PDB file of C-alpha atoms in Angstrom:
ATOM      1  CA  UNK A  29      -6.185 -51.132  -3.303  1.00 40.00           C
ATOM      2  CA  UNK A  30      -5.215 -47.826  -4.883  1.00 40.00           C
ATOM      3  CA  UNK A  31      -6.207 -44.877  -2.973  1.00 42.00           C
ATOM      4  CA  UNK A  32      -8.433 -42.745  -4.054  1.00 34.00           C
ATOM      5  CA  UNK A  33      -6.538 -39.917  -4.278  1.00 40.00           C
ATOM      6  CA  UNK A  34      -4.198 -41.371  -6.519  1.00 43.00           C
ATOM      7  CA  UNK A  35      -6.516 -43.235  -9.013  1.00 45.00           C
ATOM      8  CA  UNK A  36      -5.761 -42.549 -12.565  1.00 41.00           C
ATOM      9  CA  UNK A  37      -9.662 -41.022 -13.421  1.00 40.00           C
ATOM     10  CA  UNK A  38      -9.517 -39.120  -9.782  1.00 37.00           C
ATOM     11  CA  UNK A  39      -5.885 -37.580 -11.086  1.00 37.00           C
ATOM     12  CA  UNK A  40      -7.776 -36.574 -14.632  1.00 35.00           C
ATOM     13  CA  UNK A  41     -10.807 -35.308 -13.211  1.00 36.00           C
ATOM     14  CA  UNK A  42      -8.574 -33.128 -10.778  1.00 36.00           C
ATOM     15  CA  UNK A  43      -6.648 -31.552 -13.525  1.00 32.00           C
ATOM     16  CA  UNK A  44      -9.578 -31.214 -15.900  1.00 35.00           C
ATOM     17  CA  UNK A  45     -11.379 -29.265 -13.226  1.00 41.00           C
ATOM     18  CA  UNK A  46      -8.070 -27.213 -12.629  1.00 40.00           C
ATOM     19  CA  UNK A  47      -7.874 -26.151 -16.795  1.00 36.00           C
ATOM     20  CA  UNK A  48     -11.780 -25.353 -16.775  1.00 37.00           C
ATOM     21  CA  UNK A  49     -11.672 -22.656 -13.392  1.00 45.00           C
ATOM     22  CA  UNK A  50      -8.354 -21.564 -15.027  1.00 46.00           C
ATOM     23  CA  UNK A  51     -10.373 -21.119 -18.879  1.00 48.00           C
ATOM     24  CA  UNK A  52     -13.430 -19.738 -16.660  1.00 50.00           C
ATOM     25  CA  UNK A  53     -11.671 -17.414 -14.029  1.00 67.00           C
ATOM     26  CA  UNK A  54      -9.876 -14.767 -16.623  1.00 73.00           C
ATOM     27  CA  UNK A  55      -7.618 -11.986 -15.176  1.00 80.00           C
ATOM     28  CA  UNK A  56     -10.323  -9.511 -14.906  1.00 82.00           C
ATOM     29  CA  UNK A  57     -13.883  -9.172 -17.379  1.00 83.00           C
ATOM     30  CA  UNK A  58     -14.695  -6.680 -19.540  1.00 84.00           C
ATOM     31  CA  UNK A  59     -18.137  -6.410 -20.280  1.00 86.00           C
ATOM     32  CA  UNK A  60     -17.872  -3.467 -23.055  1.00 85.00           C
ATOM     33  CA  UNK A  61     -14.561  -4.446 -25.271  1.00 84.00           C
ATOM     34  CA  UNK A  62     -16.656  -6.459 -27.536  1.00 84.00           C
ATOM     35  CA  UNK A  63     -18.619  -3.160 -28.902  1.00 89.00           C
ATOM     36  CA  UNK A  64     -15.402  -2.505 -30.625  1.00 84.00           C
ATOM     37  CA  UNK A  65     -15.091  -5.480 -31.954  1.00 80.00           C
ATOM     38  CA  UNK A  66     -16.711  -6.887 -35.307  1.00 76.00           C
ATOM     39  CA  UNK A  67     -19.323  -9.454 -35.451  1.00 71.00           C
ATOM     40  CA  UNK A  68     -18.064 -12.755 -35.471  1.00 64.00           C
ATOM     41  CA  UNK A  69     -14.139 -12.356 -34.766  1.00 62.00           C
ATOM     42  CA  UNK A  70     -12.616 -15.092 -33.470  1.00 60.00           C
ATOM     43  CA  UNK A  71     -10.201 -14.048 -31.047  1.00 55.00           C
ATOM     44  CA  UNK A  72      -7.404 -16.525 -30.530  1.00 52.00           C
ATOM     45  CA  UNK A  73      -4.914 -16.911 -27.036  1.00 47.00           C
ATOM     46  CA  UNK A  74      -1.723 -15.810 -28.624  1.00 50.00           C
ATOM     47  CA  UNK A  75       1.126 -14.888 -26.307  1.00 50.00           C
ATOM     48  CA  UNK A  76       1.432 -11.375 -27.100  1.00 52.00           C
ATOM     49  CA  UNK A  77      -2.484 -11.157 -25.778  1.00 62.00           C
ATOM     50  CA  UNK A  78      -1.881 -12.648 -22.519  1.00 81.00           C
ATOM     51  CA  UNK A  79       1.286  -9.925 -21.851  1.00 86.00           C
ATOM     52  CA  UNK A  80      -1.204  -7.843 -22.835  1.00 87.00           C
ATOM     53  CA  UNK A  81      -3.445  -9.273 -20.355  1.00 89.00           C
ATOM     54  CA  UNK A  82      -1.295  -9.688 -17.744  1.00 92.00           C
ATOM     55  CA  UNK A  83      -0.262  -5.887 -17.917  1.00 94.00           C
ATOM     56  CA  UNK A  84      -3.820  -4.685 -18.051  1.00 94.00           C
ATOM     57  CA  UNK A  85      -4.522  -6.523 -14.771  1.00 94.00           C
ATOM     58  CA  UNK A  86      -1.415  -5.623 -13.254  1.00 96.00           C
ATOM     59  CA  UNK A  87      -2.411  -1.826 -14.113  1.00 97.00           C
ATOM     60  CA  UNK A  88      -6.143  -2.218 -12.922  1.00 97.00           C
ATOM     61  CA  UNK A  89      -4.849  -3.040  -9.268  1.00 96.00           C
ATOM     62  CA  UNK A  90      -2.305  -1.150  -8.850  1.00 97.00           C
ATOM     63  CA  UNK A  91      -4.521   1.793  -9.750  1.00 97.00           C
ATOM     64  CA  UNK A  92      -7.329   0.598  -7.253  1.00 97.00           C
ATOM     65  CA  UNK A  93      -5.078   0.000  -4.707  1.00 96.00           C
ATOM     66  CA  UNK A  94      -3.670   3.402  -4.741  1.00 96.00           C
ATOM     67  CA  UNK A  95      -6.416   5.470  -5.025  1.00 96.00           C
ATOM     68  CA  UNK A  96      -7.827   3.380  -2.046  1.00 93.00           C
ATOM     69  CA  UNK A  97      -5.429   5.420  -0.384  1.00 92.00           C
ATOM     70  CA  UNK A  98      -5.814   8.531  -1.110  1.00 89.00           C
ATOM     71  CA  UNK A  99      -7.815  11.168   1.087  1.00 88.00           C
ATOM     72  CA  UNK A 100     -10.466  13.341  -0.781  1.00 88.00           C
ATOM     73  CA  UNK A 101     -10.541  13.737  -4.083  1.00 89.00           C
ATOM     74  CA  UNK A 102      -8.569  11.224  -6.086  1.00 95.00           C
ATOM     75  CA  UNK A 103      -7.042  12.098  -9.545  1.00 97.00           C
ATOM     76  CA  UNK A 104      -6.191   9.596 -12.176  1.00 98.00           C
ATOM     77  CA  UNK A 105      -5.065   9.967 -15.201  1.00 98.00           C
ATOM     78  CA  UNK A 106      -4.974   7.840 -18.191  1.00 98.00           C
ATOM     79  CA  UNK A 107      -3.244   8.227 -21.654  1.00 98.00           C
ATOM     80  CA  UNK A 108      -4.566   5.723 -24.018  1.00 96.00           C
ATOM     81  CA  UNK A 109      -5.506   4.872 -27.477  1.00 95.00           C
ATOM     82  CA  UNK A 110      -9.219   6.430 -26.809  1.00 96.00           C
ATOM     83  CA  UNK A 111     -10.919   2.966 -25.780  1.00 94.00           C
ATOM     84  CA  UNK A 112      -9.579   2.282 -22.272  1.00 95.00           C
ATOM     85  CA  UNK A 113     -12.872   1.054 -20.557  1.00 95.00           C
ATOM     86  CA  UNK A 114     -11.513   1.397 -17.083  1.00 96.00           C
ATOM     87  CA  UNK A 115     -13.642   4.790 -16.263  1.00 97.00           C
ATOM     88  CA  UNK A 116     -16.516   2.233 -16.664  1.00 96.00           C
ATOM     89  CA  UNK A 117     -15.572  -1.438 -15.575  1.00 95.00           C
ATOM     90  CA  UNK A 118     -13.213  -0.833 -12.515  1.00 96.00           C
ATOM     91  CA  UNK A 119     -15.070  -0.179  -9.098  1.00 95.00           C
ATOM     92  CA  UNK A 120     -13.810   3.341  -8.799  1.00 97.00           C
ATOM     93  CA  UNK A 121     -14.211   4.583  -4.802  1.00 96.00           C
ATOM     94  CA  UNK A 122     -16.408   7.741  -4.311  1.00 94.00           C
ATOM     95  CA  UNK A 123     -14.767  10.967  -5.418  1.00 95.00           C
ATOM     96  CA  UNK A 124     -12.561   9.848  -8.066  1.00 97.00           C
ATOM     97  CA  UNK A 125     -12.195  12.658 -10.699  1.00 97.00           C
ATOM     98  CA  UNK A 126     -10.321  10.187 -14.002  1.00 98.00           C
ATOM     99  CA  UNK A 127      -8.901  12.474 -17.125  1.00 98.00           C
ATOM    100  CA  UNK A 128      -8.459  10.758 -20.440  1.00 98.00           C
ATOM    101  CA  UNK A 129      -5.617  11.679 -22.412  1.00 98.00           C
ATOM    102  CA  UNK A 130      -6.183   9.774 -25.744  1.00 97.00           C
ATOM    103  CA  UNK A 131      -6.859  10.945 -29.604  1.00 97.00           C
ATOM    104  CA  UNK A 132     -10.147  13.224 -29.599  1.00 97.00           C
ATOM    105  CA  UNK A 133     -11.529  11.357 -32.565  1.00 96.00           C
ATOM    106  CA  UNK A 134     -10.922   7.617 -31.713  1.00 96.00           C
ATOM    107  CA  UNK A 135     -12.216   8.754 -27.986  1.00 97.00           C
ATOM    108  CA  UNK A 136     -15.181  10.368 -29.619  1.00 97.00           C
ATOM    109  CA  UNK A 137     -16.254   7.542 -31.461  1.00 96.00           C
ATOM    110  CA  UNK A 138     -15.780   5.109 -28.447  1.00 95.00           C
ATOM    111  CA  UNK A 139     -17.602   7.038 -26.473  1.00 95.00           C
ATOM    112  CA  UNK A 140     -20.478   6.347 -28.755  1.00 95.00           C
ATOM    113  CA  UNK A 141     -20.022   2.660 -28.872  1.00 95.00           C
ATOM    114  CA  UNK A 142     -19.677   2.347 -25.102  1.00 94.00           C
ATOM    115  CA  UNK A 143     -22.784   4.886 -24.495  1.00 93.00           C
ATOM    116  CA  UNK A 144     -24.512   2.368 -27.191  1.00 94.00           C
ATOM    117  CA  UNK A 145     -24.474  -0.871 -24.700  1.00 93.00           C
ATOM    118  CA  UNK A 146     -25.144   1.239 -21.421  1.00 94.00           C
ATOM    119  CA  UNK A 147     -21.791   2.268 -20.195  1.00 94.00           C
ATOM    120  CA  UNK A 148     -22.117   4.114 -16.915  1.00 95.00           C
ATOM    121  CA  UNK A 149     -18.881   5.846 -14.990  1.00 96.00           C
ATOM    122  CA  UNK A 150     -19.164   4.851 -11.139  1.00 94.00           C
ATOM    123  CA  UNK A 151     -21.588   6.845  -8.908  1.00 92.00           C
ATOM    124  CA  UNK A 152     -20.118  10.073  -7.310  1.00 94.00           C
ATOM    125  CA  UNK A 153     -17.254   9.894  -9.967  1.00 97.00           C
ATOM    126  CA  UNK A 154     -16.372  12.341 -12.600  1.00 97.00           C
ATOM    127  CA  UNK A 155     -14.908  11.276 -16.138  1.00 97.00           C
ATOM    128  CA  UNK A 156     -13.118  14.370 -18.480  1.00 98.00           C
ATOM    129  CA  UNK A 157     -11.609  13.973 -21.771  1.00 98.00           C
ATOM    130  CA  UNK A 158      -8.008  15.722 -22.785  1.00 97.00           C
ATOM    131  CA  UNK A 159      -7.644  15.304 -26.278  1.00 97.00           C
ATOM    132  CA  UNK A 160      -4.395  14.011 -26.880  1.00 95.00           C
ATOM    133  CA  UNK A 161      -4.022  17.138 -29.965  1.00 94.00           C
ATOM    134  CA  UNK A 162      -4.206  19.820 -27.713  1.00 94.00           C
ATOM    135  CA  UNK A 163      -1.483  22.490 -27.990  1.00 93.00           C
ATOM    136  CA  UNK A 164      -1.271  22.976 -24.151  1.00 95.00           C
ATOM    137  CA  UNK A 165      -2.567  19.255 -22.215  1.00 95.00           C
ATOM    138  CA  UNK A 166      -0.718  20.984 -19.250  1.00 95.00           C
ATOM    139  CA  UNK A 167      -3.158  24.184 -19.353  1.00 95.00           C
ATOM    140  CA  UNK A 168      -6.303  21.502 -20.660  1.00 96.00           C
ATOM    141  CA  UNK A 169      -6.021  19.630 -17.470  1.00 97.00           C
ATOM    142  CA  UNK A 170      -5.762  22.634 -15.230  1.00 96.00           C
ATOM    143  CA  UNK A 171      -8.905  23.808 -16.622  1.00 96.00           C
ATOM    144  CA  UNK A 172     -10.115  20.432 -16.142  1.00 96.00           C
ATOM    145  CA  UNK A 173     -10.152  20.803 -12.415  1.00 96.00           C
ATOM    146  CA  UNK A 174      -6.611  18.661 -12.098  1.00 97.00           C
ATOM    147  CA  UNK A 175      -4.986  19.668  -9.262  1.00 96.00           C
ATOM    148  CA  UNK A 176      -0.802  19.480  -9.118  1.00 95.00           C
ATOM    149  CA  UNK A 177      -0.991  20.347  -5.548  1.00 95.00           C
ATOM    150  CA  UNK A 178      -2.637  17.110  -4.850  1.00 95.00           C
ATOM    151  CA  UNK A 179      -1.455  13.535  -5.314  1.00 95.00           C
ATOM    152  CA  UNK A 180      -2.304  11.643  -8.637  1.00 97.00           C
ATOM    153  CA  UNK A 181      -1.554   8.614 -10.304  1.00 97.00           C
ATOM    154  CA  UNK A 182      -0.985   8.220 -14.104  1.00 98.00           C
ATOM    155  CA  UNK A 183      -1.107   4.947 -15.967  1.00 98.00           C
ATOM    156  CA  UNK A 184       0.146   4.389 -19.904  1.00 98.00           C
ATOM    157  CA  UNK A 185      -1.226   1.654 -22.089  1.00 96.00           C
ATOM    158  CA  UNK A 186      -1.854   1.894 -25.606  1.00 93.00           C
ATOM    159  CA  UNK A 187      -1.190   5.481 -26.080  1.00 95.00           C
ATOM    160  CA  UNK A 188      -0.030   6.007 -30.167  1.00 91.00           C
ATOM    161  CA  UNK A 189       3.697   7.306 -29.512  1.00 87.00           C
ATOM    162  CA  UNK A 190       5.909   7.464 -32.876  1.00 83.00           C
ATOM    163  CA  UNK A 191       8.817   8.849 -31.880  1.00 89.00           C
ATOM    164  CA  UNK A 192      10.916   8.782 -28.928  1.00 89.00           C
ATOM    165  CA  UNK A 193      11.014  13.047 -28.845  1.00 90.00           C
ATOM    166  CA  UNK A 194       6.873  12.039 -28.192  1.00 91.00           C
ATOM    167  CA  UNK A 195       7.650  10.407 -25.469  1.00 93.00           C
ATOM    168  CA  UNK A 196       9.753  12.304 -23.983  1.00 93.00           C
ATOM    169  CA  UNK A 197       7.286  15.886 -24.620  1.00 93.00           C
ATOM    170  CA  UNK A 198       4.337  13.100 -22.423  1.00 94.00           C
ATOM    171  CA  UNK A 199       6.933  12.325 -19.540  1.00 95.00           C
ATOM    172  CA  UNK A 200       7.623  15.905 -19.362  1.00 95.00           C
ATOM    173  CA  UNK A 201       4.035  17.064 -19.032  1.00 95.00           C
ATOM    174  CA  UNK A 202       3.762  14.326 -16.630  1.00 97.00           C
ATOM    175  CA  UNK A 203       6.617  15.348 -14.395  1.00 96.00           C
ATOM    176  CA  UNK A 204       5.476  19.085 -14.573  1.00 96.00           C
ATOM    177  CA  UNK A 205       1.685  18.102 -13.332  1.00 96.00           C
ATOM    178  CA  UNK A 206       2.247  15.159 -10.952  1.00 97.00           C
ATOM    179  CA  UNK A 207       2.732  16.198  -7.159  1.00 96.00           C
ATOM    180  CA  UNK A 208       6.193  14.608  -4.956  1.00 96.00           C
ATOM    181  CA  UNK A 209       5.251  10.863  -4.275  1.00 96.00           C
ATOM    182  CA  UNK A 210       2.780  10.102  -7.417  1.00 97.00           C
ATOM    183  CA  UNK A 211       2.572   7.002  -9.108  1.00 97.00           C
ATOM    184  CA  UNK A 212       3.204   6.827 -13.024  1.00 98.00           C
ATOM    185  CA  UNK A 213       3.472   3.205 -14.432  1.00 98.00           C
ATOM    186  CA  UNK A 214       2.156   1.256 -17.142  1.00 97.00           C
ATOM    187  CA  UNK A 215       3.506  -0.036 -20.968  1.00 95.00           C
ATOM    188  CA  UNK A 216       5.768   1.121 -23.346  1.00 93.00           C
ATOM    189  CA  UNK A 217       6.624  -0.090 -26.413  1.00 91.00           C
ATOM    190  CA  UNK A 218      10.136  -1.602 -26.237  1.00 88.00           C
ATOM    191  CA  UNK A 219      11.444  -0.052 -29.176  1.00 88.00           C
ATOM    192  CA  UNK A 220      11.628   3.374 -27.264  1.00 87.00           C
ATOM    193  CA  UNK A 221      14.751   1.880 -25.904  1.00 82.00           C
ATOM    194  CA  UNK A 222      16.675   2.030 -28.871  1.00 67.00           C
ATOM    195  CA  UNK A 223      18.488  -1.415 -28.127  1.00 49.00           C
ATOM    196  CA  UNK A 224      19.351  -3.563 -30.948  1.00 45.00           C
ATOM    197  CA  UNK A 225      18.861  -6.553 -28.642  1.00 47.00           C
ATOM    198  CA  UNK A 226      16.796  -5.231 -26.120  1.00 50.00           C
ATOM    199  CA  UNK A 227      18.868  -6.669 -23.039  1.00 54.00           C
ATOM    200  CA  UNK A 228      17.400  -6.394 -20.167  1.00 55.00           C
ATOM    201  CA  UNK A 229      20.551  -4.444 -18.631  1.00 60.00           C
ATOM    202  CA  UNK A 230      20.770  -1.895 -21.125  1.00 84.00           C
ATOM    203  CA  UNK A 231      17.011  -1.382 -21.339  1.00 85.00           C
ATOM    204  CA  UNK A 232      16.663  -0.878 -17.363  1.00 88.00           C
ATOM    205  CA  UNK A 233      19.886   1.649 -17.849  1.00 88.00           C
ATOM    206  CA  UNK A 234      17.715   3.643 -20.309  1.00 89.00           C
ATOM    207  CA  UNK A 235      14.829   3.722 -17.915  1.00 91.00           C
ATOM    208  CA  UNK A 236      16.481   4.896 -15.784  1.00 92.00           C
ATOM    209  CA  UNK A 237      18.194   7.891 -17.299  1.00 92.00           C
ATOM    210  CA  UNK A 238      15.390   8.706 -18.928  1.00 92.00           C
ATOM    211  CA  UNK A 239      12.745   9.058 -16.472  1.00 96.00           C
ATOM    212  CA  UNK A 240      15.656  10.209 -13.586  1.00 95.00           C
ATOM    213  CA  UNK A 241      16.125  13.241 -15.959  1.00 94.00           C
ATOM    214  CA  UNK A 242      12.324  14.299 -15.721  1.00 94.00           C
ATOM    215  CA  UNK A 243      12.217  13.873 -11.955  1.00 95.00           C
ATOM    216  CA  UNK A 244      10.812   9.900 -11.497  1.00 97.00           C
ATOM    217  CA  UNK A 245      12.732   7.021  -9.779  1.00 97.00           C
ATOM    218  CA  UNK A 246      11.587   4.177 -12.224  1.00 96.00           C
ATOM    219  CA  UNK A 247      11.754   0.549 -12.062  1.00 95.00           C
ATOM    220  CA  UNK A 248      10.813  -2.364 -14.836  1.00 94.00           C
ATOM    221  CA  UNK A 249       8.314  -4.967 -13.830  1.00 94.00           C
ATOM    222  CA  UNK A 250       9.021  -8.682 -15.034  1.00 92.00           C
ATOM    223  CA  UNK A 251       5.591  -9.721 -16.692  1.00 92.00           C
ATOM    224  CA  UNK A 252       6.811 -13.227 -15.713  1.00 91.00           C
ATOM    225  CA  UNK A 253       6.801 -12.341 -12.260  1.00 92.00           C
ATOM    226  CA  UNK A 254       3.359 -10.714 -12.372  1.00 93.00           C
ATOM    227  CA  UNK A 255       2.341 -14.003 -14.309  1.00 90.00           C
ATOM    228  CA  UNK A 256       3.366 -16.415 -11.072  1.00 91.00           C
ATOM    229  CA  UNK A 257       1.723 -14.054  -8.196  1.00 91.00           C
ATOM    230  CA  UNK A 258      -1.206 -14.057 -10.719  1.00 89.00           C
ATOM    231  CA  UNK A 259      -1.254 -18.332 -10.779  1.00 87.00           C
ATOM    232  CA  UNK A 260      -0.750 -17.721 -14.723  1.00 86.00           C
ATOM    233  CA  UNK A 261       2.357 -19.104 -17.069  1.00 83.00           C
ATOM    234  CA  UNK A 262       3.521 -17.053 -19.785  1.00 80.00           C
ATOM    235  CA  UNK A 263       6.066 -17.821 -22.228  1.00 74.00           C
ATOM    236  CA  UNK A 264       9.741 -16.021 -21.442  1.00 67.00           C
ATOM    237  CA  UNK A 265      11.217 -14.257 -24.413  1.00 62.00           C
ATOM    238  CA  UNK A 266      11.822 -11.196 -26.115  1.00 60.00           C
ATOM    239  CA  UNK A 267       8.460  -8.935 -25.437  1.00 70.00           C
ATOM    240  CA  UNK A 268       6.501  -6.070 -27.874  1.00 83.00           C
ATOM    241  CA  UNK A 269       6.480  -3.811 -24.833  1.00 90.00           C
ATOM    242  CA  UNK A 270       8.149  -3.155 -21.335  1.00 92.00           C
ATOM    243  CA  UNK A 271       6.191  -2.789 -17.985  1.00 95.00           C
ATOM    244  CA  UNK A 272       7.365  -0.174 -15.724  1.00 97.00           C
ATOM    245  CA  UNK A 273       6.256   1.661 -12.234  1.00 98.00           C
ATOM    246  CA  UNK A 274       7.706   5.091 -11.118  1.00 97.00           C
ATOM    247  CA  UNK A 275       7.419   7.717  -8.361  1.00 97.00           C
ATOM    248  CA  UNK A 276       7.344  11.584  -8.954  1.00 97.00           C
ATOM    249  CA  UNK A 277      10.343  13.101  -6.771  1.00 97.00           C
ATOM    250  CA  UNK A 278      10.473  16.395  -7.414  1.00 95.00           C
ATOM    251  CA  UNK A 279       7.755  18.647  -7.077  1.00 95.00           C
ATOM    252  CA  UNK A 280       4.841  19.287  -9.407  1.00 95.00           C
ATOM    253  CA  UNK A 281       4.827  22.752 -10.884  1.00 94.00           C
ATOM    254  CA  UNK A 282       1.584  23.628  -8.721  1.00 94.00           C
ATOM    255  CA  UNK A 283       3.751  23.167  -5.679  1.00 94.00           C
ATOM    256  CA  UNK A 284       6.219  25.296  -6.670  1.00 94.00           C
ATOM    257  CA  UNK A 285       4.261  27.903  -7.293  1.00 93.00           C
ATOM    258  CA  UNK A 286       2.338  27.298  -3.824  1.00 92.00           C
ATOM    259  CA  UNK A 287       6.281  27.198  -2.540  1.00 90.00           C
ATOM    260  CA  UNK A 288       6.729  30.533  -3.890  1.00 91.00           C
ATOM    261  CA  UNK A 289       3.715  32.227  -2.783  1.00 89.00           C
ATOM    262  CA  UNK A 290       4.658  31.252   0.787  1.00 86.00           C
ATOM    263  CA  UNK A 291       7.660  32.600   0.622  1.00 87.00           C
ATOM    264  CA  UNK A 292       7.098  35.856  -1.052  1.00 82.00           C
ATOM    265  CA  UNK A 293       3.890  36.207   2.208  1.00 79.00           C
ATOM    266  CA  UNK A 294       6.593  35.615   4.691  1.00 76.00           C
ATOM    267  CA  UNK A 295       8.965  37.791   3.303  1.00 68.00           C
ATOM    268  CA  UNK A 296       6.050  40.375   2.825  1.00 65.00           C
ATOM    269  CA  UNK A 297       4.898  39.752   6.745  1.00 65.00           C
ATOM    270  CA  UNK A 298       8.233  40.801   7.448  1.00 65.00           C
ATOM    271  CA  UNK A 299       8.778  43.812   5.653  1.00 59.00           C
ATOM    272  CA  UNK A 300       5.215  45.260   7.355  1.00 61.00           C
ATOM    273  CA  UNK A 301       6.710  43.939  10.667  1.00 60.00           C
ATOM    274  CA  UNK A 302      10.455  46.189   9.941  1.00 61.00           C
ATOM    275  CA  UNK A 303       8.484  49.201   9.057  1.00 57.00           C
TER     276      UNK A 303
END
């Protein structure tokens, strides 16, 4: 007699109960995307969504795990496209200060939207828009309340850049505000590279370079690797954008000012001490 285990209808059953918790367990849930979204589109499962996917998840915990982490108040910032909903649907921990840095007039509008279906930021948390026009987003977020003498993490995903100079001005504002030891990471669009191919080798050289000038050790994430400790398959191939994770190692510009006031108290103490 066939065993149980191994009966043809036990085998099907098994698997079709494997695809349904895989269609009904997504990555994470957004309840407030679909205010953005017109009535009736049909949104499809195209591979480019589920990198997409697979990023945004990848972003979500790595933010929540390192704020966990950090003592007192707990900066994040975010540079998006103005409709990032993670102020509202990740469960931010008590004393978490985040600062948008996304288009004032897409934010604006969003904001609307999400205030429309009852979008609420996390008790004893604190939510601040930079928008992304301002002439000084270094000076904006100072008189914000962000703090370079304290750690931060900064996270990148769908933020409009055109040019690679763009870039470039954001990573420097970044490197100037973050403290030694903070966490920047998110997407990029690949084309930033400038590779005609976009090899892997050459990319991660680029990366490299580019954020080692500005201060940051960075490394590229394979969203293939993310996709297996997830339980998820995606398709390998060339992708739209490249996933990344860096830490700050020089120090912020608030430290080095802090540095210098030290210094210039000491060297005062001892000049009262000589007289």
């Amino acid at each position: 007699m066939t065993p149980y285990s191994n009966r043809p209808s036990t085998r099907l059953l098994f698997v079709s109960r494997r695809l349904i918790n895989e269609a009904i367990q997504p990555l994470f849930v957004d309840p407030y995307a679909g205010c953005f979204v017109p009535p009736h589109t049909r949104m499809g499962l195209e591979n480019p969504l589920k990198h997409y996917c697979i990023a945004t998840k990848f972003i979500d915990d790595k933010l929540l795990r390192t704020v966990s982490h950090l003592d007192g108040l707990k900066q994040v910032v975010i540079l998006s496209d103005g409709m990032d909903t993670r102020p509202y649907r990740l469960n931010w921990p008590s004393s978490t200060i985040i600062f948008d840095i996304s288009p004032d007039r897409v934010f604006q509008n969003a904001a609307q939207k999400l205030q429309g279906v009852g979008a609420k930021v996390p008790r004893n948390c604190l939510y601040l828009h930079i928008p992304l026009e301002s002439t000084d987003i270094q000076q904006t977020l100072r008189s914000k309340g962000f703090n370079g003498n304290r750690p931060s993490i900064w996270a990148i995903q769908g933020l409009p850049v055109m040019t690679l100079a763009r870039f470039e001005e954001i990573l420097l504002t970044v490197s100037g505000m973050a403290r030694k030891g903070s966490i920047f990471l998110g997407e990029l669009p690949a084309w930033l590279a400038e590779t005609e191919f976009g090899s892997k080798s050459s990319t991660e050289e680029w990366m490299d370079n580019l954020f080692m000038s500005n201060g940051f050790k960075a490394s590229m994430i394979s969203y293939n690797d993310v996709a297996k400790s997830l339980g998820k398959v995606v398709k390998p191939g060339e992708h739209e954008n490249i996933l990344f994770v860096s830490e700050q190692l020089q120090l912020s510009e608030d430290q080095m000012e802090a540095r210098r006031a030290e210094i210039q108290n000491v060297e005062e103490d001892g000049d009262e001490h000589s007289v």
